[in-house]
């Protein structure tokens, strides 16, 4: 097949039309997920409970179904699942395709032989005991058809176990077509300062290859390495739809360092949750067009091939993360007008700032002039509040006209595939008489809960 643009967004849309668009993930996946073995294998991980007790927003608890879990009876699995559900958690079961009994049931010889024992084990031992989704490790290096079949069988087994509910698989490994069944994390990376640059490049590469939904271990799989690594890692991780904290081999929890680390971690955790309406609309874009959330600048301008340490986050945010442990970095400002999210300072591009100063509690995050960013309320998990108030964060800054589409559905069922969803077009126009903000009527078969709208205008010199 020859796929022509003219733009990269057209190529990605056509490529994923050919190879498959990703499904919409359930809303809890867009919160923070926490992976640890603290508290032992036979009880709720203690770290998840501490996140809850101290008020950190969190949703997913990743628990082991590996070697030791093979010896557990169903009552023990149910006990762990129930305890996490009682804390409004989403239970993610870890398995790998090499060491675990679950993995050994996979048909590694040929992808079209009998997969029934694998599906039955997933259903009886995991899904019927309350495991909500699967975190699948070590698929790479075993052949493209095996990877595709393993993810498909896992996804299909989950869909049958929970009819009418969205299945979700987090995977390490998978090639073209696997985006129909899973989203990705970047594997066992090193400390933030040594691996963040390659992590960013890998995620941007995934987006250019038709795999639009990705994440990585906050601060690195082997640990952030330092307080600064933990903070910079949190800033990088929380500015993506699926935040993922893996503390299996590391001191990644904010309380492992000091009070300042906890405060900054909380700040960006709360920002991530407030951005939930934005993340969800980005996921809808990925589902309908294949457009990645982290977008290489080549999507904006073909002159930006060489930019691989800064990128767009959805339609309106531009991110140049600190990829080491410093408090400054050179920042390229693309064509257009951009506003520092934290200071309000305005920049016109294209230009380069040789040393952009950012203290530890900030990161180089910019908003595009004309931005319409839907923001939700502060909440401790994605279903705590019915999305009220819904705040429209607006940045006119001389942009004559801009548009945004807010996507909504029930966040958990597959009814969106049957038309039970809605889009709300939002417009902003700036002229001599002032600024007009127009919220158009919803389109579609889903009616969200009653809520208040707030309109927050930035950069306005007079009312």
Tab-separated table of C-alpha atoms in Angstrom:
chain	number	residue	atom	x	y	z
A	1	UNK	CA	0.000	0.000	0.000
A	2	UNK	CA	1.109	3.553	-0.720
A	3	UNK	CA	-0.353	6.066	1.724
A	4	UNK	CA	-0.160	9.704	0.749
A	5	UNK	CA	-0.735	12.827	2.884
A	6	UNK	CA	-0.399	15.633	2.082
A	7	UNK	CA	0.132	16.053	5.841
A	8	UNK	CA	1.309	13.604	8.489
A	9	UNK	CA	-2.122	13.706	10.122
A	10	UNK	CA	-3.651	12.403	6.870
A	11	UNK	CA	-1.035	9.654	6.596
A	12	UNK	CA	-1.679	8.495	10.172
A	13	UNK	CA	-5.457	8.535	9.667
A	14	UNK	CA	-5.187	6.454	6.489
A	15	UNK	CA	-2.580	4.106	7.950
A	16	UNK	CA	-4.721	3.359	11.028
A	17	UNK	CA	-7.808	3.016	8.843
A	18	UNK	CA	-5.879	0.211	7.147
A	19	UNK	CA	-4.319	-1.377	10.259
A	20	UNK	CA	-6.894	-0.515	12.932
A	21	UNK	CA	-7.896	2.347	15.186
A	22	UNK	CA	-7.516	1.949	18.962
A	23	UNK	CA	-10.644	1.471	21.081
A	24	UNK	CA	-11.644	4.062	23.646
A	25	UNK	CA	-10.189	3.099	27.007
A	26	UNK	CA	-12.332	3.182	30.174
A	27	UNK	CA	-11.979	6.358	32.207
A	28	UNK	CA	-10.117	4.864	35.207
A	29	UNK	CA	-7.185	4.167	32.861
A	30	UNK	CA	-6.722	7.941	32.465
A	31	UNK	CA	-5.944	8.335	36.158
A	32	UNK	CA	-2.718	7.431	37.963
A	33	UNK	CA	-1.834	3.719	38.111
A	34	UNK	CA	0.528	2.443	40.800
A	35	UNK	CA	2.655	-0.709	40.550
A	36	UNK	CA	4.306	-2.163	43.623
A	37	UNK	CA	4.684	-5.269	45.749
A	38	UNK	CA	4.710	-3.464	49.087
A	39	UNK	CA	2.313	-5.024	51.546
A	40	UNK	CA	3.017	-8.506	50.186
A	41	UNK	CA	1.289	-10.473	47.476
A	42	UNK	CA	-1.608	-11.638	49.617
A	43	UNK	CA	-2.978	-8.260	50.687
A	44	UNK	CA	-3.754	-4.880	49.222
A	45	UNK	CA	-0.504	-3.057	48.382
A	46	UNK	CA	0.178	-0.684	51.240
A	47	UNK	CA	1.365	2.105	48.966
A	48	UNK	CA	-2.003	2.356	47.202
A	49	UNK	CA	-3.750	2.756	50.547
A	50	UNK	CA	-1.272	5.464	51.534
A	51	UNK	CA	-1.920	7.384	48.311
A	52	UNK	CA	-5.620	7.261	49.181
A	53	UNK	CA	-5.115	8.230	52.828
A	54	UNK	CA	-2.923	11.223	51.987
A	55	UNK	CA	-5.291	12.558	49.338
A	56	UNK	CA	-3.299	11.905	46.168
A	57	UNK	CA	-5.573	11.361	43.154
A	58	UNK	CA	-5.147	7.751	42.025
A	59	UNK	CA	-7.172	5.051	40.275
A	60	UNK	CA	-5.237	1.961	39.178
A	61	UNK	CA	-3.541	-0.561	41.439
A	62	UNK	CA	-1.280	-2.986	39.571
A	63	UNK	CA	-0.936	-6.294	41.428
A	64	UNK	CA	1.145	-9.360	40.650
A	65	UNK	CA	-0.280	-12.515	39.075
A	66	UNK	CA	3.179	-13.881	38.600
A	67	UNK	CA	5.000	-16.820	40.172
A	68	UNK	CA	3.644	-16.450	43.699
A	69	UNK	CA	0.145	-15.719	42.445
A	70	UNK	CA	0.087	-19.099	40.708
A	71	UNK	CA	-0.119	-20.703	44.144
A	72	UNK	CA	-2.987	-18.548	45.353
A	73	UNK	CA	-6.474	-19.840	45.498
A	74	UNK	CA	-9.368	-17.882	44.077
A	75	UNK	CA	-10.406	-16.583	47.500
A	76	UNK	CA	-7.059	-14.834	47.909
A	77	UNK	CA	-7.305	-13.198	44.490
A	78	UNK	CA	-10.848	-12.063	45.296
A	79	UNK	CA	-9.700	-10.708	48.659
A	80	UNK	CA	-7.087	-8.500	47.016
A	81	UNK	CA	-9.507	-7.323	44.317
A	82	UNK	CA	-12.267	-6.522	46.795
A	83	UNK	CA	-9.924	-4.508	49.010
A	84	UNK	CA	-8.796	-2.364	46.081
A	85	UNK	CA	-12.364	-1.917	44.828
A	86	UNK	CA	-13.391	-0.817	48.330
A	87	UNK	CA	-10.903	2.045	47.929
A	88	UNK	CA	-12.463	2.989	44.560
A	89	UNK	CA	-9.517	1.431	42.764
A	90	UNK	CA	-9.197	-0.254	39.380
A	91	UNK	CA	-7.478	-3.654	39.701
A	92	UNK	CA	-4.778	-4.288	37.106
A	93	UNK	CA	-3.336	-7.801	37.060
A	94	UNK	CA	0.313	-8.132	36.014
A	95	UNK	CA	1.421	-11.171	34.036
A	96	UNK	CA	4.308	-11.982	31.760
A	97	UNK	CA	4.518	-14.324	28.811
A	98	UNK	CA	7.609	-16.218	29.975
A	99	UNK	CA	7.789	-16.931	33.715
A	100	UNK	CA	4.199	-17.112	34.888
A	101	UNK	CA	1.814	-20.024	34.634
A	102	UNK	CA	-0.575	-17.725	32.793
A	103	UNK	CA	2.117	-16.990	30.242
A	104	UNK	CA	3.052	-20.640	29.866
A	105	UNK	CA	-0.498	-21.361	28.766
A	106	UNK	CA	0.017	-19.152	25.716
A	107	UNK	CA	0.508	-20.977	22.427
A	108	UNK	CA	4.075	-19.946	21.639
A	109	UNK	CA	4.638	-22.534	18.907
A	110	UNK	CA	2.093	-21.355	16.369
A	111	UNK	CA	-0.466	-18.564	16.659
A	112	UNK	CA	-3.422	-20.495	15.232
A	113	UNK	CA	-3.451	-23.501	17.516
A	114	UNK	CA	-5.554	-23.933	20.610
A	115	UNK	CA	-5.678	-20.898	22.943
A	116	UNK	CA	-8.618	-22.182	24.984
A	117	UNK	CA	-6.629	-23.059	28.171
A	118	UNK	CA	-5.187	-19.548	28.287
A	119	UNK	CA	-8.588	-17.900	27.879
A	120	UNK	CA	-10.169	-20.194	30.475
A	121	UNK	CA	-7.443	-19.492	33.016
A	122	UNK	CA	-7.761	-15.727	32.532
A	123	UNK	CA	-11.513	-15.956	33.006
A	124	UNK	CA	-11.718	-18.369	35.940
A	125	UNK	CA	-8.684	-17.303	37.977
A	126	UNK	CA	-8.596	-13.588	37.201
A	127	UNK	CA	-11.648	-11.943	35.684
A	128	UNK	CA	-14.192	-13.858	37.763
A	129	UNK	CA	-12.183	-12.870	40.847
A	130	UNK	CA	-12.407	-9.158	40.114
A	131	UNK	CA	-9.311	-8.372	38.027
A	132	UNK	CA	-10.376	-5.403	35.861
A	133	UNK	CA	-7.613	-5.330	33.245
A	134	UNK	CA	-4.289	-6.887	32.311
A	135	UNK	CA	-0.734	-5.513	32.334
A	136	UNK	CA	1.151	-7.829	29.942
A	137	UNK	CA	4.934	-7.950	30.010
A	138	UNK	CA	7.715	-9.525	27.921
A	139	UNK	CA	5.936	-10.012	24.622
A	140	UNK	CA	8.755	-8.633	22.505
A	141	UNK	CA	11.120	-10.901	20.600
A	142	UNK	CA	8.570	-13.658	20.072
A	143	UNK	CA	7.271	-12.854	16.608
A	144	UNK	CA	4.772	-10.343	15.317
A	145	UNK	CA	1.948	-12.817	14.810
A	146	UNK	CA	2.352	-14.222	18.331
A	147	UNK	CA	2.196	-10.746	19.824
A	148	UNK	CA	-0.914	-9.878	17.866
A	149	UNK	CA	-2.620	-13.142	18.786
A	150	UNK	CA	-1.677	-12.962	22.475
A	151	UNK	CA	-3.089	-9.435	22.807
A	152	UNK	CA	-6.214	-10.332	20.838
A	153	UNK	CA	-6.916	-13.438	22.927
A	154	UNK	CA	-6.454	-11.455	26.157
A	155	UNK	CA	-8.667	-8.608	24.923
A	156	UNK	CA	-11.371	-10.981	23.677
A	157	UNK	CA	-11.384	-13.036	26.889
A	158	UNK	CA	-11.831	-9.853	28.922
A	159	UNK	CA	-14.627	-8.664	26.633
A	160	UNK	CA	-16.497	-11.938	27.106
A	161	UNK	CA	-15.925	-11.955	30.880
A	162	UNK	CA	-17.278	-8.405	31.204
A	163	UNK	CA	-19.948	-8.136	28.487
A	164	UNK	CA	-20.815	-4.555	27.639
A	165	UNK	CA	-17.709	-3.193	29.396
A	166	UNK	CA	-14.578	-1.970	27.648
A	167	UNK	CA	-11.599	-4.283	27.730
A	168	UNK	CA	-8.147	-2.832	28.242
A	169	UNK	CA	-4.642	-4.293	28.015
A	170	UNK	CA	-1.364	-2.511	28.816
A	171	UNK	CA	1.427	-4.163	26.841
A	172	UNK	CA	5.194	-4.204	26.388
A	173	UNK	CA	5.748	-5.379	22.850
A	174	UNK	CA	3.586	-5.381	19.758
A	175	UNK	CA	3.734	-4.297	16.145
A	176	UNK	CA	1.383	-2.861	13.568
A	177	UNK	CA	-2.223	-3.808	14.257
A	178	UNK	CA	-1.755	-4.429	17.980
A	179	UNK	CA	-3.201	-0.966	18.716
A	180	UNK	CA	-6.634	-2.574	18.249
A	181	UNK	CA	-6.170	-4.414	21.547
A	182	UNK	CA	-3.677	-2.581	23.746
A	183	UNK	CA	-1.816	0.551	24.670
A	184	UNK	CA	1.918	0.655	25.481
A	185	UNK	CA	4.461	1.547	28.058
A	186	UNK	CA	8.124	2.008	27.171
A	187	UNK	CA	9.590	-0.901	29.099
A	188	UNK	CA	12.177	-1.132	31.868
A	189	UNK	CA	13.879	2.237	31.586
A	190	UNK	CA	16.665	3.591	33.778
A	191	UNK	CA	16.648	6.637	36.075
A	192	UNK	CA	15.040	9.799	34.734
A	193	UNK	CA	18.240	11.679	33.872
A	194	UNK	CA	19.612	8.757	31.891
A	195	UNK	CA	16.516	7.581	30.066
A	196	UNK	CA	13.961	10.402	29.753
A	197	UNK	CA	15.259	11.594	26.374
A	198	UNK	CA	15.071	8.123	24.811
A	199	UNK	CA	11.667	7.574	26.448
A	200	UNK	CA	10.289	10.722	24.821
A	201	UNK	CA	11.754	9.777	21.438
A	202	UNK	CA	10.262	6.282	21.728
A	203	UNK	CA	6.792	7.583	22.540
A	204	UNK	CA	6.899	10.122	19.714
A	205	UNK	CA	8.033	7.314	17.410
A	206	UNK	CA	5.102	5.166	18.483
A	207	UNK	CA	2.759	8.000	17.538
A	208	UNK	CA	4.334	8.295	14.092
A	209	UNK	CA	3.961	4.514	13.637
A	210	UNK	CA	0.214	4.445	14.250
A	211	UNK	CA	0.270	3.523	17.977
A	212	UNK	CA	-1.253	6.684	19.453
A	213	UNK	CA	-1.746	5.813	23.145
A	214	UNK	CA	1.428	5.279	25.176
A	215	UNK	CA	2.901	5.813	28.624
A	216	UNK	CA	6.075	5.064	30.580
A	217	UNK	CA	7.235	4.419	34.149
A	218	UNK	CA	7.323	7.638	36.142
A	219	UNK	CA	10.954	8.466	36.879
A	220	UNK	CA	12.127	5.190	35.315
A	221	UNK	CA	11.600	1.510	36.076
A	222	UNK	CA	14.831	1.248	38.077
A	223	UNK	CA	13.986	4.379	40.059
A	224	UNK	CA	14.210	8.133	39.526
A	225	UNK	CA	17.716	8.228	40.973
A	226	UNK	CA	17.232	11.374	43.045
A	227	UNK	CA	14.700	13.868	44.338
A	228	UNK	CA	15.106	15.953	41.178
A	229	UNK	CA	14.645	12.827	39.062
A	230	UNK	CA	11.419	12.027	40.896
A	231	UNK	CA	10.057	15.568	40.426
A	232	UNK	CA	11.068	15.919	36.763
A	233	UNK	CA	9.814	12.397	36.133
A	234	UNK	CA	6.444	13.252	37.672
A	235	UNK	CA	6.129	16.387	35.543
A	236	UNK	CA	6.856	14.387	32.391
A	237	UNK	CA	4.552	11.519	33.320
A	238	UNK	CA	1.520	13.489	34.473
A	239	UNK	CA	1.383	15.481	31.228
A	240	UNK	CA	0.124	12.492	29.269
A	241	UNK	CA	-3.266	10.749	29.409
A	242	UNK	CA	-2.206	7.582	31.271
A	243	UNK	CA	0.062	8.286	34.267
A	244	UNK	CA	2.017	5.233	35.386
A	245	UNK	CA	4.115	4.891	38.562
A	246	UNK	CA	6.150	1.669	38.792
A	247	UNK	CA	7.840	1.234	42.165
A	248	UNK	CA	8.644	-2.456	41.867
A	249	UNK	CA	12.379	-1.732	41.913
A	250	UNK	CA	12.564	1.889	42.927
A	251	UNK	CA	11.859	4.673	45.360
A	252	UNK	CA	9.345	6.370	43.116
A	253	UNK	CA	6.763	7.291	45.744
A	254	UNK	CA	6.883	11.009	46.579
A	255	UNK	CA	7.264	10.345	50.312
A	256	UNK	CA	10.550	8.530	49.588
A	257	UNK	CA	12.265	11.934	49.324
A	258	UNK	CA	11.010	14.993	51.223
A	259	UNK	CA	8.031	17.307	51.798
A	260	UNK	CA	8.816	19.511	48.796
A	261	UNK	CA	8.787	16.457	46.541
A	262	UNK	CA	5.389	15.455	47.926
A	263	UNK	CA	3.975	18.942	47.308
A	264	UNK	CA	5.203	19.117	43.704
A	265	UNK	CA	4.054	15.547	42.998
A	266	UNK	CA	0.604	16.427	44.364
A	267	UNK	CA	0.484	19.615	42.268
A	268	UNK	CA	1.026	17.755	39.007
A	269	UNK	CA	-1.129	14.799	40.026
A	270	UNK	CA	-4.028	17.209	40.595
A	271	UNK	CA	-3.334	18.984	37.306
A	272	UNK	CA	-3.446	15.623	35.513
A	273	UNK	CA	-6.882	14.884	36.979
A	274	UNK	CA	-8.217	18.352	36.211
A	275	UNK	CA	-7.187	17.740	32.585
A	276	UNK	CA	-9.328	14.585	32.395
A	277	UNK	CA	-11.879	16.121	29.937
A	278	UNK	CA	-8.952	17.154	27.733
A	279	UNK	CA	-7.335	13.694	27.925
A	280	UNK	CA	-10.611	12.009	27.110
A	281	UNK	CA	-11.181	14.162	24.044
A	282	UNK	CA	-7.590	13.374	22.954
A	283	UNK	CA	-8.358	9.658	23.308
A	284	UNK	CA	-11.458	10.133	21.156
A	285	UNK	CA	-9.276	11.781	18.512
A	286	UNK	CA	-6.940	8.768	18.644
A	287	UNK	CA	-9.921	6.425	18.305
A	288	UNK	CA	-11.391	8.236	15.315
A	289	UNK	CA	-8.298	9.494	13.466
A	290	UNK	CA	-5.273	7.628	14.863
A	291	UNK	CA	-3.767	10.968	15.947
A	292	UNK	CA	-1.347	10.451	18.873
A	293	UNK	CA	-1.642	12.499	22.051
A	294	UNK	CA	2.104	13.196	22.248
A	295	UNK	CA	2.715	14.635	18.775
A	296	UNK	CA	6.050	15.137	17.107
A	297	UNK	CA	6.338	18.683	15.786
A	298	UNK	CA	6.511	17.320	12.256
A	299	UNK	CA	2.723	17.088	12.480
A	300	UNK	CA	2.736	20.890	12.643
A	301	UNK	CA	5.504	21.672	10.157
A	302	UNK	CA	7.718	19.434	8.022
A	303	UNK	CA	10.636	21.732	8.828
A	304	UNK	CA	10.704	20.326	12.375
A	305	UNK	CA	12.033	16.822	11.628
A	306	UNK	CA	14.992	17.331	13.946
A	307	UNK	CA	12.932	18.275	17.010
A	308	UNK	CA	12.732	15.283	19.323
A	309	UNK	CA	12.869	16.758	22.835
A	310	UNK	CA	9.751	18.954	22.610
A	311	UNK	CA	6.298	18.134	21.288
A	312	UNK	CA	2.595	18.960	21.261
A	313	UNK	CA	0.295	17.390	23.843
A	314	UNK	CA	-3.057	17.283	22.101
A	315	UNK	CA	-4.210	20.310	20.134
A	316	UNK	CA	-3.335	23.105	22.547
A	317	UNK	CA	-0.388	22.288	24.818
A	318	UNK	CA	3.300	22.431	23.872
A	319	UNK	CA	5.749	20.683	26.182
A	320	UNK	CA	9.547	20.959	26.372
A	321	UNK	CA	10.200	18.764	29.437
A	322	UNK	CA	13.337	18.908	31.547
A	323	UNK	CA	15.007	15.626	30.622
A	324	UNK	CA	17.752	15.784	33.232
A	325	UNK	CA	17.882	17.032	36.818
A	326	UNK	CA	18.580	20.677	36.018
A	327	UNK	CA	16.570	23.868	36.409
A	328	UNK	CA	16.972	25.159	32.859
A	329	UNK	CA	17.076	23.943	29.266
A	330	UNK	CA	17.118	25.407	25.742
A	331	UNK	CA	13.565	25.770	24.449
A	332	UNK	CA	12.498	26.050	20.829
A	333	UNK	CA	9.375	28.161	20.346
A	334	UNK	CA	7.432	27.077	17.216
A	335	UNK	CA	5.714	29.450	14.833
A	336	UNK	CA	2.808	31.266	16.468
A	337	UNK	CA	2.096	32.762	19.877
A	338	UNK	CA	2.621	30.728	23.044
A	339	UNK	CA	1.912	31.409	26.718
A	340	UNK	CA	3.850	29.863	29.597
A	341	UNK	CA	1.192	27.881	31.503
A	342	UNK	CA	2.670	28.685	34.919
A	343	UNK	CA	3.899	32.285	34.556
A	344	UNK	CA	1.707	33.754	31.794
A	345	UNK	CA	4.752	35.029	29.898
A	346	UNK	CA	4.079	35.383	26.149
A	347	UNK	CA	6.434	34.250	23.373
A	348	UNK	CA	6.217	34.626	19.617
A	349	UNK	CA	7.941	32.078	17.392
A	350	UNK	CA	9.776	30.714	15.666
A	351	UNK	CA	12.644	31.432	18.020
A	352	UNK	CA	14.971	29.661	20.422
A	353	UNK	CA	15.553	30.503	24.071
A	354	UNK	CA	19.050	29.263	24.853
A	355	UNK	CA	18.458	28.867	28.593
A	356	UNK	CA	14.866	28.780	29.834
A	357	UNK	CA	14.852	28.930	33.611
A	358	UNK	CA	12.410	26.603	35.397
A	359	UNK	CA	12.626	26.040	39.146
A	360	UNK	CA	11.892	22.561	40.406
A	361	UNK	CA	8.170	23.204	40.920
A	362	UNK	CA	7.602	24.208	37.266
A	363	UNK	CA	8.197	22.686	33.843
A	364	UNK	CA	8.339	24.318	30.384
A	365	UNK	CA	4.667	23.940	29.399
A	366	UNK	CA	3.126	26.377	26.927
A	367	UNK	CA	-0.400	27.040	25.718
A	368	UNK	CA	-1.172	27.940	22.126
A	369	UNK	CA	-2.939	31.272	21.567
A	370	UNK	CA	-6.599	30.555	20.899
A	371	UNK	CA	-6.605	27.513	23.183
A	372	UNK	CA	-9.888	26.119	24.489
A	373	UNK	CA	-8.988	23.621	27.228
A	374	UNK	CA	-11.811	21.802	29.068
A	375	UNK	CA	-10.924	21.229	32.726
A	376	UNK	CA	-12.751	19.178	35.332
A	377	UNK	CA	-12.926	19.621	39.107
A	378	UNK	CA	-10.251	18.430	41.509
A	379	UNK	CA	-11.025	14.843	42.462
A	380	UNK	CA	-9.336	11.830	44.040
A	381	UNK	CA	-10.459	9.334	41.387
A	382	UNK	CA	-12.052	9.750	37.995
A	383	UNK	CA	-15.582	8.867	39.112
A	384	UNK	CA	-15.635	10.818	42.379
A	385	UNK	CA	-17.477	13.819	40.917
A	386	UNK	CA	-19.846	14.100	37.910
A	387	UNK	CA	-17.572	16.538	36.097
A	388	UNK	CA	-19.032	19.653	37.649
A	389	UNK	CA	-18.060	22.373	37.318
A	390	UNK	CA	-16.639	22.025	33.824
A	391	UNK	CA	-14.195	24.883	33.327
A	392	UNK	CA	-13.273	26.222	29.907
A	393	UNK	CA	-9.714	27.512	30.197
A	394	UNK	CA	-9.506	30.073	27.372
A	395	UNK	CA	-6.397	31.783	25.975
A	396	UNK	CA	-7.486	34.252	23.242
A	397	UNK	CA	-4.238	36.315	23.073
A	398	UNK	CA	-5.118	37.892	19.749
A	399	UNK	CA	-6.228	34.729	17.962
A	400	UNK	CA	-9.214	35.836	15.844
A	401	UNK	CA	-11.025	32.493	15.902
A	402	UNK	CA	-10.540	29.007	17.348
A	403	UNK	CA	-12.539	25.812	17.788
A	404	UNK	CA	-12.519	22.784	20.051
A	405	UNK	CA	-14.715	19.682	20.277
A	406	UNK	CA	-15.466	18.217	23.722
A	407	UNK	CA	-16.171	14.474	23.588
A	408	UNK	CA	-18.189	12.652	26.282
A	409	UNK	CA	-19.759	9.261	26.964
A	410	UNK	CA	-20.406	7.081	30.036
A	411	UNK	CA	-16.698	6.261	30.329
A	412	UNK	CA	-16.970	2.511	30.893
A	413	UNK	CA	-19.359	0.707	28.526
A	414	UNK	CA	-19.121	-0.172	24.850
A	415	UNK	CA	-22.310	1.771	24.087
A	416	UNK	CA	-20.216	4.516	22.485
A	417	UNK	CA	-19.820	2.115	19.564
A	418	UNK	CA	-23.613	2.222	19.161
A	419	UNK	CA	-23.857	6.007	19.141
A	420	UNK	CA	-24.293	6.664	22.873
A	421	UNK	CA	-21.772	9.486	22.991
A	422	UNK	CA	-21.856	13.198	22.327
A	423	UNK	CA	-19.672	15.996	21.065
A	424	UNK	CA	-19.963	19.639	22.039
A	425	UNK	CA	-18.423	22.144	19.590
A	426	UNK	CA	-16.981	25.200	21.354
A	427	UNK	CA	-15.937	28.377	19.550
A	428	UNK	CA	-14.033	31.485	20.603
A	429	UNK	CA	-13.850	34.629	18.491
A	430	UNK	CA	-11.963	37.834	19.283
A	431	UNK	CA	-12.854	41.080	17.534
A	432	UNK	CA	-13.055	44.823	18.087
A	433	UNK	CA	-16.208	44.439	20.171
A	434	UNK	CA	-14.732	41.872	22.530
A	435	UNK	CA	-14.519	38.123	22.855
A	436	UNK	CA	-17.391	35.780	22.058
A	437	UNK	CA	-17.478	32.259	23.497
A	438	UNK	CA	-20.115	30.003	21.944
A	439	UNK	CA	-20.999	26.578	23.373
A	440	UNK	CA	-22.956	24.867	20.617
A	441	UNK	CA	-25.702	22.295	21.288
A	442	UNK	CA	-24.500	18.760	21.962
A	443	UNK	CA	-24.591	16.303	19.101
A	444	UNK	CA	-25.124	12.587	19.737
A	445	UNK	CA	-27.123	10.115	21.788
A	446	UNK	CA	-25.492	10.609	25.210
A	447	UNK	CA	-26.650	13.137	27.803
A	448	UNK	CA	-24.023	13.943	30.456
A	449	UNK	CA	-25.057	14.672	34.066
A	450	UNK	CA	-26.194	18.201	34.864
A	451	UNK	CA	-23.239	20.446	35.557
A	452	UNK	CA	-22.189	24.053	35.741
A	453	UNK	CA	-19.918	25.664	33.163
A	454	UNK	CA	-17.195	28.104	34.170
A	455	UNK	CA	-15.452	30.299	31.612
A	456	UNK	CA	-11.957	31.395	32.617
A	457	UNK	CA	-10.329	33.913	30.269
A	458	UNK	CA	-6.567	34.435	30.446
A	459	UNK	CA	-4.600	37.473	29.323
A	460	UNK	CA	-7.556	39.896	29.349
A	461	UNK	CA	-6.528	43.479	29.996
A	462	UNK	CA	-10.063	44.779	30.617
A	463	UNK	CA	-13.497	43.273	31.151
